PDB file of C-alpha atoms (C1' of nucleotides) in Angstrom:
ATOM      1  CA  MET A 104       4.619   2.223  27.104  1.00 87.00           C
ATOM      2  CA  GLU A 105       4.357   4.697  29.809  1.00 92.00           C
ATOM      3  CA  LEU A 106       1.670   3.967  32.077  1.00 96.00           C
ATOM      4  CA  HIS A 107      -0.495   6.417  34.579  1.00 97.00           C
ATOM      5  CA  PRO A 108      -2.426   4.491  36.989  1.00 97.00           C
ATOM      6  CA  ARG A 109      -5.265   6.580  38.544  1.00 96.00           C
ATOM      7  CA  HIS A 110      -6.317   4.416  41.503  1.00 97.00           C
ATOM      8  CA  ALA A 111      -6.176   0.899  43.122  1.00 97.00           C
ATOM      9  CA  TRP A 112      -8.289  -1.978  41.867  1.00 98.00           C
ATOM     10  CA  ASP A 113      -9.484  -3.854  44.877  1.00 97.00           C
ATOM     11  CA  LEU A 114     -12.991  -2.103  45.372  1.00 97.00           C
ATOM     12  CA  THR A 115     -16.377  -3.197  46.370  1.00 97.00           C
ATOM     13  CA  PRO A 116     -18.857  -3.001  43.344  1.00 97.00           C
ATOM     14  CA  ALA A 117     -20.322  -0.165  45.076  1.00 97.00           C
ATOM     15  CA  GLU A 118     -17.187   1.904  45.665  1.00 97.00           C
ATOM     16  CA  ALA A 119     -16.200   1.119  41.831  1.00 98.00           C
ATOM     17  CA  VAL A 120     -19.530   2.718  40.870  1.00 98.00           C
ATOM     18  CA  THR A 121     -18.541   5.794  43.059  1.00 98.00           C
ATOM     19  CA  LEU A 122     -15.278   5.933  41.393  1.00 98.00           C
ATOM     20  CA  GLN A 123     -16.857   5.695  37.713  1.00 98.00           C
ATOM     21  CA  ARG A 124     -18.901   8.731  38.385  1.00 98.00           C
ATOM     22  CA  GLN A 125     -15.742  10.623  39.440  1.00 98.00           C
ATOM     23  CA  LEU A 126     -13.624   9.445  36.524  1.00 98.00           C
ATOM     24  CA  ARG A 127     -16.257  10.276  33.989  1.00 98.00           C
ATOM     25  CA  ASN A 128     -15.442  13.650  34.122  1.00 98.00           C
ATOM     26  CA  GLU A 129     -11.903  13.244  32.929  1.00 98.00           C
ATOM     27  CA  VAL A 130     -12.839  10.964  29.804  1.00 98.00           C
ATOM     28  CA  VAL A 131     -12.401  13.067  26.493  1.00 98.00           C
ATOM     29  CA  ALA A 132     -14.878  11.580  24.104  1.00 98.00           C
ATOM     30  CA  ASP A 133     -15.240  14.716  21.589  1.00 98.00           C
ATOM     31  CA  GLN A 134     -11.609  14.767  20.070  1.00 98.00           C
ATOM     32  CA  PRO A 135     -11.033  13.465  16.528  1.00 98.00           C
ATOM     33  CA  ILE A 136      -8.334  11.115  15.933  1.00 98.00           C
ATOM     34  CA  ASP A 137      -6.125  12.214  12.824  1.00 98.00           C
ATOM     35  CA  LEU A 138      -6.360   9.037  10.883  1.00 98.00           C
ATOM     36  CA  SER A 139      -3.813   9.832   8.496  1.00 98.00           C
ATOM     37  CA  ALA A 140      -1.023  10.394  11.146  1.00 98.00           C
ATOM     38  CA  VAL A 141      -1.852   6.625  12.559  1.00 98.00           C
ATOM     39  CA  ARG A 142       1.124   4.379  11.912  1.00 98.00           C
ATOM     40  CA  LEU A 143       0.465   1.665  14.734  1.00 98.00           C
ATOM     41  CA  VAL A 144      -2.880   0.157  16.406  1.00 98.00           C
ATOM     42  CA  ALA A 145      -3.038  -1.845  19.133  1.00 98.00           C
ATOM     43  CA  GLY A 146      -5.692  -4.795  19.493  1.00 98.00           C
ATOM     44  CA  VAL A 147      -6.608  -5.611  23.108  1.00 98.00           C
ATOM     45  CA  ASP A 148      -8.094  -8.448  24.602  1.00 98.00           C
ATOM     46  CA  VAL A 149      -8.624 -10.791  28.030  1.00 98.00           C
ATOM     47  CA  SER A 150      -9.789 -14.341  28.054  1.00 97.00           C
ATOM     48  CA  VAL A 151     -10.627 -16.109  31.516  1.00 95.00           C
ATOM     49  CA  LYS A 152     -10.017 -19.945  32.127  1.00 93.00           C
ATOM     50  CA  ASN A 153     -10.389 -21.207  35.562  1.00 85.00           C
ATOM     51  CA  GLU A 154     -10.074 -18.186  37.824  1.00 92.00           C
ATOM     52  CA  ARG A 155      -7.108 -17.089  35.681  1.00 96.00           C
ATOM     53  CA  SER A 156      -7.273 -13.987  33.561  1.00 97.00           C
ATOM     54  CA  ARG A 157      -4.815 -13.656  30.402  1.00 97.00           C
ATOM     55  CA  ALA A 158      -4.222 -10.342  28.984  1.00 98.00           C
ATOM     56  CA  ALA A 159      -2.990  -9.890  25.218  1.00 98.00           C
ATOM     57  CA  VAL A 160      -2.020  -6.403  23.494  1.00 98.00           C
ATOM     58  CA  LEU A 161      -1.083  -7.073  19.808  1.00 98.00           C
ATOM     59  CA  VAL A 162       0.465  -4.238  17.946  1.00 98.00           C
ATOM     60  CA  VAL A 163       0.133  -4.169  14.066  1.00 98.00           C
ATOM     61  CA  THR A 164       0.992  -1.585  11.474  1.00 98.00           C
ATOM     62  CA  PHE A 165      -1.683   0.559   9.770  1.00 98.00           C
ATOM     63  CA  PRO A 166      -2.374  -0.136   7.457  1.00 96.00           C
ATOM     64  CA  GLY A 167      -1.090  -3.606   6.582  1.00 96.00           C
ATOM     65  CA  PHE A 168      -1.753  -4.998   9.976  1.00 97.00           C
ATOM     66  CA  LEU A 169       1.705  -6.663  10.149  1.00 98.00           C
ATOM     67  CA  LEU A 170       2.507  -7.865  13.600  1.00 98.00           C
ATOM     68  CA  VAL A 171       5.075  -5.514  15.446  1.00 98.00           C
ATOM     69  CA  GLU A 172       4.629  -6.617  19.078  1.00 98.00           C
ATOM     70  CA  THR A 173       2.944  -8.752  21.442  1.00 98.00           C
ATOM     71  CA  ALA A 174       2.675  -8.184  25.289  1.00 98.00           C
ATOM     72  CA  VAL A 175       0.992 -10.696  27.380  1.00 97.00           C
ATOM     73  CA  ALA A 176       0.131 -11.105  31.256  1.00 98.00           C
ATOM     74  CA  GLU A 177      -1.440 -13.510  33.417  1.00 97.00           C
ATOM     75  CA  ARG A 178      -2.962 -13.791  36.838  1.00 97.00           C
ATOM     76  CA  PRO A 179      -5.828 -14.530  39.100  1.00 97.00           C
ATOM     77  CA  THR A 180      -9.260 -13.125  38.211  1.00 97.00           C
ATOM     78  CA  PRO A 181      -9.796 -10.488  40.849  1.00 97.00           C
ATOM     79  CA  PHE A 182     -13.428  -9.362  40.420  1.00 97.00           C
ATOM     80  CA  PRO A 183     -16.658 -10.940  39.105  1.00 96.00           C
ATOM     81  CA  TYR A 184     -18.191 -10.002  36.006  1.00 97.00           C
ATOM     82  CA  ILE A 185     -20.841  -7.401  36.907  1.00 98.00           C
ATOM     83  CA  PRO A 186     -22.392  -5.670  33.965  1.00 98.00           C
ATOM     84  CA  GLY A 187     -21.078  -2.046  34.150  1.00 98.00           C
ATOM     85  CA  LEU A 188     -18.041  -2.867  36.179  1.00 98.00           C
ATOM     86  CA  LEU A 189     -16.063  -4.905  33.158  1.00 98.00           C
ATOM     87  CA  SER A 190     -12.936  -2.920  33.976  1.00 98.00           C
ATOM     88  CA  PHE A 191     -12.523  -3.925  37.569  1.00 98.00           C
ATOM     89  CA  ARG A 192     -12.112  -7.596  36.578  1.00 98.00           C
ATOM     90  CA  GLU A 193      -9.975  -6.780  33.145  1.00 98.00           C
ATOM     91  CA  GLY A 194      -8.114  -3.627  34.131  1.00 98.00           C
ATOM     92  CA  PRO A 195      -5.457  -5.381  36.500  1.00 98.00           C
ATOM     93  CA  VAL A 196      -4.096  -8.025  34.269  1.00 98.00           C
ATOM     94  CA  LEU A 197      -4.384  -5.434  31.180  1.00 98.00           C
ATOM     95  CA  GLU A 198      -2.268  -2.734  33.375  1.00 98.00           C
ATOM     96  CA  GLU A 199       0.508  -5.466  33.748  1.00 98.00           C
ATOM     97  CA  ALA A 200       0.284  -6.306  29.966  1.00 98.00           C
ATOM     98  CA  PHE A 201       0.506  -2.636  28.907  1.00 98.00           C
ATOM     99  CA  GLY A 202       3.819  -2.326  31.496  1.00 98.00           C
ATOM    100  CA  ARG A 203       5.555  -4.693  29.183  1.00 98.00           C
ATOM    101  CA  LEU A 204       4.758  -3.002  25.977  1.00 98.00           C
ATOM    102  CA  ARG A 205       7.564  -1.117  24.249  1.00 98.00           C
ATOM    103  CA  ALA A 206       5.918   0.243  21.187  1.00 98.00           C
ATOM    104  CA  GLU A 207       4.106   3.256  21.610  1.00 98.00           C
ATOM    105  CA  PRO A 208       0.684   2.680  19.494  1.00 98.00           C
ATOM    106  CA  ASP A 209      -1.139   5.577  18.149  1.00 98.00           C
ATOM    107  CA  VAL A 210      -4.570   4.250  18.764  1.00 98.00           C
ATOM    108  CA  PHE A 211      -5.688   1.260  21.231  1.00 98.00           C
ATOM    109  CA  LEU A 212      -9.160  -0.980  20.444  1.00 98.00           C
ATOM    110  CA  PHE A 213     -10.954  -2.531  23.185  1.00 98.00           C
ATOM    111  CA  ASP A 214     -12.940  -5.686  22.975  1.00 98.00           C
ATOM    112  CA  GLY A 215     -15.995  -4.193  25.121  1.00 98.00           C
ATOM    113  CA  MET A 216     -17.320  -0.349  25.475  1.00 98.00           C
ATOM    114  CA  GLY A 217     -16.224   3.223  25.535  1.00 98.00           C
ATOM    115  CA  THR A 218     -18.597   5.822  26.476  1.00 98.00           C
ATOM    116  CA  ALA A 219     -21.295   3.407  25.426  1.00 98.00           C
ATOM    117  CA  HIS A 220     -22.019   2.627  29.193  1.00 98.00           C
ATOM    118  CA  PRO A 221     -24.548   3.521  31.782  1.00 98.00           C
ATOM    119  CA  ARG A 222     -21.853   6.277  33.452  1.00 98.00           C
ATOM    120  CA  ARG A 223     -20.263   6.576  29.888  1.00 98.00           C
ATOM    121  CA  ILE A 224     -16.783   5.114  31.228  1.00 98.00           C
ATOM    122  CA  GLY A 225     -16.827   1.794  29.768  1.00 98.00           C
ATOM    123  CA  ILE A 226     -13.285  -0.160  29.752  1.00 98.00           C
ATOM    124  CA  ALA A 227     -11.847   1.434  26.882  1.00 98.00           C
ATOM    125  CA  SER A 228     -12.408   4.813  28.575  1.00 98.00           C
ATOM    126  CA  HIS A 229     -11.182   3.846  31.896  1.00 98.00           C
ATOM    127  CA  MET A 230      -8.017   2.301  30.480  1.00 98.00           C
ATOM    128  CA  GLY A 231      -7.322   5.445  28.403  1.00 98.00           C
ATOM    129  CA  LEU A 232      -6.967   7.285  31.417  1.00 98.00           C
ATOM    130  CA  TRP A 233      -3.875   4.964  32.047  1.00 98.00           C
ATOM    131  CA  LEU A 234      -2.614   4.913  28.801  1.00 98.00           C
ATOM    132  CA  GLN A 235      -3.537   8.602  27.718  1.00 98.00           C
ATOM    133  CA  ARG A 236      -3.429   7.981  24.234  1.00 98.00           C
ATOM    134  CA  PRO A 237      -6.490   7.664  21.882  1.00 98.00           C
ATOM    135  CA  THR A 238      -8.723   4.290  22.633  1.00 98.00           C
ATOM    136  CA  ILE A 239     -11.726   2.850  21.253  1.00 98.00           C
ATOM    137  CA  GLY A 240     -14.472   0.548  22.475  1.00 98.00           C
ATOM    138  CA  VAL A 241     -15.493  -2.259  20.073  1.00 98.00           C
ATOM    139  CA  GLY A 242     -18.464  -4.050  21.639  1.00 98.00           C
ATOM    140  CA  LYS A 243     -20.065  -7.297  20.095  1.00 97.00           C
ATOM    141  CA  THR A 244     -23.266  -7.180  21.683  1.00 97.00           C
ATOM    142  CA  ARG A 245     -25.319  -4.100  23.424  1.00 97.00           C
ATOM    143  CA  LEU A 246     -24.837  -2.797  27.006  1.00 98.00           C
ATOM    144  CA  VAL A 247     -27.069   0.052  26.754  1.00 98.00           C
ATOM    145  CA  GLY A 248     -28.756   2.546  24.153  1.00 98.00           C
ATOM    146  CA  VAL A 249     -31.153   1.866  21.457  1.00 97.00           C
ATOM    147  CA  ASN A 250     -30.713   2.110  17.426  1.00 97.00           C
ATOM    148  CA  ALA A 251     -32.760   2.736  14.262  1.00 96.00           C
ATOM    149  CA  PRO A 252     -32.777  -0.129  11.910  1.00 95.00           C
ATOM    150  CA  LEU A 253     -29.238  -0.946  10.000  1.00 96.00           C
ATOM    151  CA  PRO A 254     -28.807  -1.613   6.454  1.00 95.00           C
ATOM    152  CA  GLU A 255     -27.248  -4.727   5.431  1.00 94.00           C
ATOM    153  CA  GLU A 256     -24.315  -3.703   3.560  1.00 95.00           C
ATOM    154  CA  LYS A 257     -20.899  -3.216   5.037  1.00 96.00           C
ATOM    155  CA  GLY A 258     -19.902   0.194   5.865  1.00 97.00           C
ATOM    156  CA  ALA A 259     -23.696   1.197   6.991  1.00 97.00           C
ATOM    157  CA  HIS A 260     -23.834   2.756  10.965  1.00 98.00           C
ATOM    158  CA  VAL A 261     -26.408   4.615  13.022  1.00 98.00           C
ATOM    159  CA  PRO A 262     -26.322   6.339  16.011  1.00 98.00           C
ATOM    160  CA  LEU A 263     -26.625   4.428  19.400  1.00 98.00           C
ATOM    161  CA  ILE A 264     -28.800   6.350  21.657  1.00 98.00           C
ATOM    162  CA  ASP A 265     -28.980   6.247  25.280  1.00 98.00           C
ATOM    163  CA  ARG A 266     -31.448   8.991  27.437  1.00 97.00           C
ATOM    164  CA  GLY A 267     -31.299  11.053  24.538  1.00 97.00           C
ATOM    165  CA  GLU A 268     -27.680  11.230  24.054  1.00 98.00           C
ATOM    166  CA  THR A 269     -25.747   9.862  21.179  1.00 98.00           C
ATOM    167  CA  ILE A 270     -23.054   7.562  22.621  1.00 98.00           C
ATOM    168  CA  GLY A 271     -21.734   5.673  19.899  1.00 98.00           C
ATOM    169  CA  ALA A 272     -22.651   4.051  16.736  1.00 98.00           C
ATOM    170  CA  VAL A 273     -23.848   0.842  15.586  1.00 98.00           C
ATOM    171  CA  VAL A 274     -21.666  -0.227  12.869  1.00 98.00           C
ATOM    172  CA  ARG A 275     -21.766  -2.882   9.961  1.00 97.00           C
ATOM    173  CA  THR A 276     -17.981  -3.924   9.414  1.00 97.00           C
ATOM    174  CA  ARG A 277     -19.404  -6.973   6.904  1.00 96.00           C
ATOM    175  CA  THR A 278     -22.231  -7.561   4.837  1.00 96.00           C
ATOM    176  CA  ALA A 279     -25.213  -9.698   6.421  1.00 93.00           C
ATOM    177  CA  THR A 280     -23.394 -10.162   9.449  1.00 95.00           C
ATOM    178  CA  HIS A 281     -24.412  -8.914  13.577  1.00 96.00           C
ATOM    179  CA  PRO A 282     -23.137  -5.315  13.732  1.00 97.00           C
ATOM    180  CA  LEU A 283     -20.850  -3.953  16.191  1.00 98.00           C
ATOM    181  CA  PHE A 284     -21.200  -1.421  18.867  1.00 98.00           C
ATOM    182  CA  ILE A 285     -18.727   1.535  18.157  1.00 98.00           C
ATOM    183  CA  SER A 286     -17.999   4.282  20.888  1.00 98.00           C
ATOM    184  CA  PRO A 287     -15.052   6.430  21.908  1.00 98.00           C
ATOM    185  CA  GLY A 288     -12.889   5.475  24.939  1.00 98.00           C
ATOM    186  CA  HIS A 289     -10.752   8.558  25.704  1.00 98.00           C
ATOM    187  CA  LEU A 290      -9.002  11.006  23.400  1.00 98.00           C
ATOM    188  CA  ALA A 291     -11.339  10.291  20.413  1.00 98.00           C
ATOM    189  CA  ASP A 292     -14.840  10.885  18.971  1.00 98.00           C
ATOM    190  CA  ILE A 293     -17.561   8.758  17.171  1.00 98.00           C
ATOM    191  CA  PRO A 294     -17.079   9.708  13.495  1.00 98.00           C
ATOM    192  CA  SER A 295     -13.219   9.081  14.104  1.00 98.00           C
ATOM    193  CA  ALA A 296     -13.930   5.778  15.652  1.00 98.00           C
ATOM    194  CA  VAL A 297     -16.401   4.359  13.278  1.00 98.00           C
ATOM    195  CA  GLU A 298     -13.623   5.307  10.574  1.00 98.00           C
ATOM    196  CA  LEU A 299     -10.883   3.886  11.988  1.00 98.00           C
ATOM    197  CA  VAL A 300     -12.710   0.293  12.897  1.00 98.00           C
ATOM    198  CA  LEU A 301     -14.060   0.172   9.397  1.00 98.00           C
ATOM    199  CA  ALA A 302     -10.542   0.972   8.196  1.00 98.00           C
ATOM    200  CA  CYS A 303      -9.346  -2.215  10.270  1.00 98.00           C
ATOM    201  CA  SER A 304     -11.907  -4.484   9.010  1.00 97.00           C
ATOM    202  CA  PRO A 305     -10.877  -5.425   5.544  1.00 96.00           C
ATOM    203  CA  LYS A 306     -12.253  -8.938   5.505  1.00 95.00           C
ATOM    204  CA  TYR A 307     -13.780 -10.254   8.802  1.00 96.00           C
ATOM    205  CA  ARG A 308     -16.412  -8.848  11.418  1.00 97.00           C
ATOM    206  CA  LEU A 309     -13.870  -7.907  14.193  1.00 97.00           C
ATOM    207  CA  PRO A 310     -11.148  -5.558  13.275  1.00 98.00           C
ATOM    208  CA  GLU A 311      -7.804  -7.092  12.577  1.00 97.00           C
ATOM    209  CA  PRO A 312      -6.185  -6.226  15.793  1.00 98.00           C
ATOM    210  CA  ILE A 313      -8.720  -7.115  17.925  1.00 98.00           C
ATOM    211  CA  ARG A 314      -9.212 -10.697  16.002  1.00 97.00           C
ATOM    212  CA  LEU A 315      -5.129 -11.206  16.552  1.00 96.00           C
ATOM    213  CA  ALA A 316      -5.502 -10.074  20.332  1.00 97.00           C
ATOM    214  CA  HIS A 317      -8.584 -12.492  20.831  1.00 96.00           C
ATOM    215  CA  LYS A 318      -6.483 -15.556  19.432  1.00 95.00           C
ATOM    216  CA  THR A 319      -3.254 -14.841  21.461  1.00 95.00           C
ATOM    217  CA  ALA A 320      -5.150 -14.477  24.514  1.00 95.00           C
ATOM    218  CA  GLY A 321      -7.272 -17.536  24.192  1.00 87.00           C
ATOM    219  CA  ASP A 322      -3.884 -19.892  23.846  1.00 66.00           C
ATOM    220  CA  PHE A 323      -3.763 -21.241  27.387  1.00 69.00           C
TER     221      PHE A 323
ATOM    222  C1'  DG B 104     -41.531  -5.643  41.262  1.00 66.52           C
ATOM    223  C1'  DC B 105     -40.143  -6.808  36.330  1.00 66.52           C
ATOM    224  C1'  DG B 106     -36.830  -6.805  32.629  1.00 66.52           C
ATOM    225  C1'  DA B 107     -31.930  -5.721  30.872  1.00 66.52           C
ATOM    226  C1'  DC B 108     -27.307  -6.768  31.409  1.00 66.52           C
ATOM    227  C1'  DA B 109     -20.136  -5.118  27.338  1.00 66.52           C
ATOM    228  C1'  DG B 110     -16.882  -9.705  28.816  1.00 66.52           C
TER     229       DG B 110
ATOM    230  C1'  DA C  76     -16.160 -15.151  28.713  1.00 66.52           C
ATOM    231  C1'  DT C  77     -16.972 -20.453  28.352  1.00 66.52           C
ATOM    232  C1'  DC C  78     -19.328 -24.955  27.425  1.00 66.52           C
ATOM    233  C1'  DT C  79     -19.348 -27.829  22.320  1.00 66.52           C
ATOM    234  C1'  DT C  80     -20.903 -30.746  16.618  1.00 66.52           C
ATOM    235  C1'  DG C  81     -22.816 -30.143  12.987  1.00 66.52           C
ATOM    236  C1'  DT C  82     -24.405 -27.448   9.624  1.00 66.52           C
ATOM    237  C1'  DC C  83     -25.838 -23.198   6.683  1.00 66.52           C
ATOM    238  C1'  DG C  84     -24.347 -20.393   3.318  1.00 66.52           C
ATOM    239  C1'  DC C  85     -21.164 -16.920   0.622  1.00 66.52           C
TER     240       DC C  85
END
DNA sequence: GCGACAG
DNA sequence: ATCTTGTCGC
């Protein structure tokens, strides 16, 4: 996977925020993903243990979810967890894992937000600038935004709104389970992001690619 | 000042 | 994210 690094990662929290305000202007979040052309989907996840972070990128076929490739990387955790600045904690190890990937996934699913972020540049959007390929943010809990009541049935989804702007969707990927917070990362849009996530979640709450990545990243 | 706050 | 056993429900 050819990467397009945009900047160094060793910044102070204040510098990181300034950088996000600059990079946000390059994020494309209104471009549909052609689902009929998707052949490979990647699931991305990072786990942290004892000051060390491990990243796992799992590539699977779509549909079918057959494993095609696994790329991992491990290194010291460089930045504390600060809401809104997750990419500066997980970005470095993810960059290393992406650099080892030979396959060229059509879409990347991230564990975290895309545009559903205070400055509209969550980790899925941020890394999308490195990948220059469609990325989608899949959050398990809310960072920002409000939403109307969501029906209990699988497939139900309502807009996620922040400061008068629709930044994503709250999606039920399984009946009677907590919903997921979906938002476009880069080179994607809300409708297609919701469609792809649902298409990748045939049985469990989390999309198949992310479930697999989570399992691999957690095996220390 | 108080509450919220991805992983 | 991580620390952790049993337990409720489909």
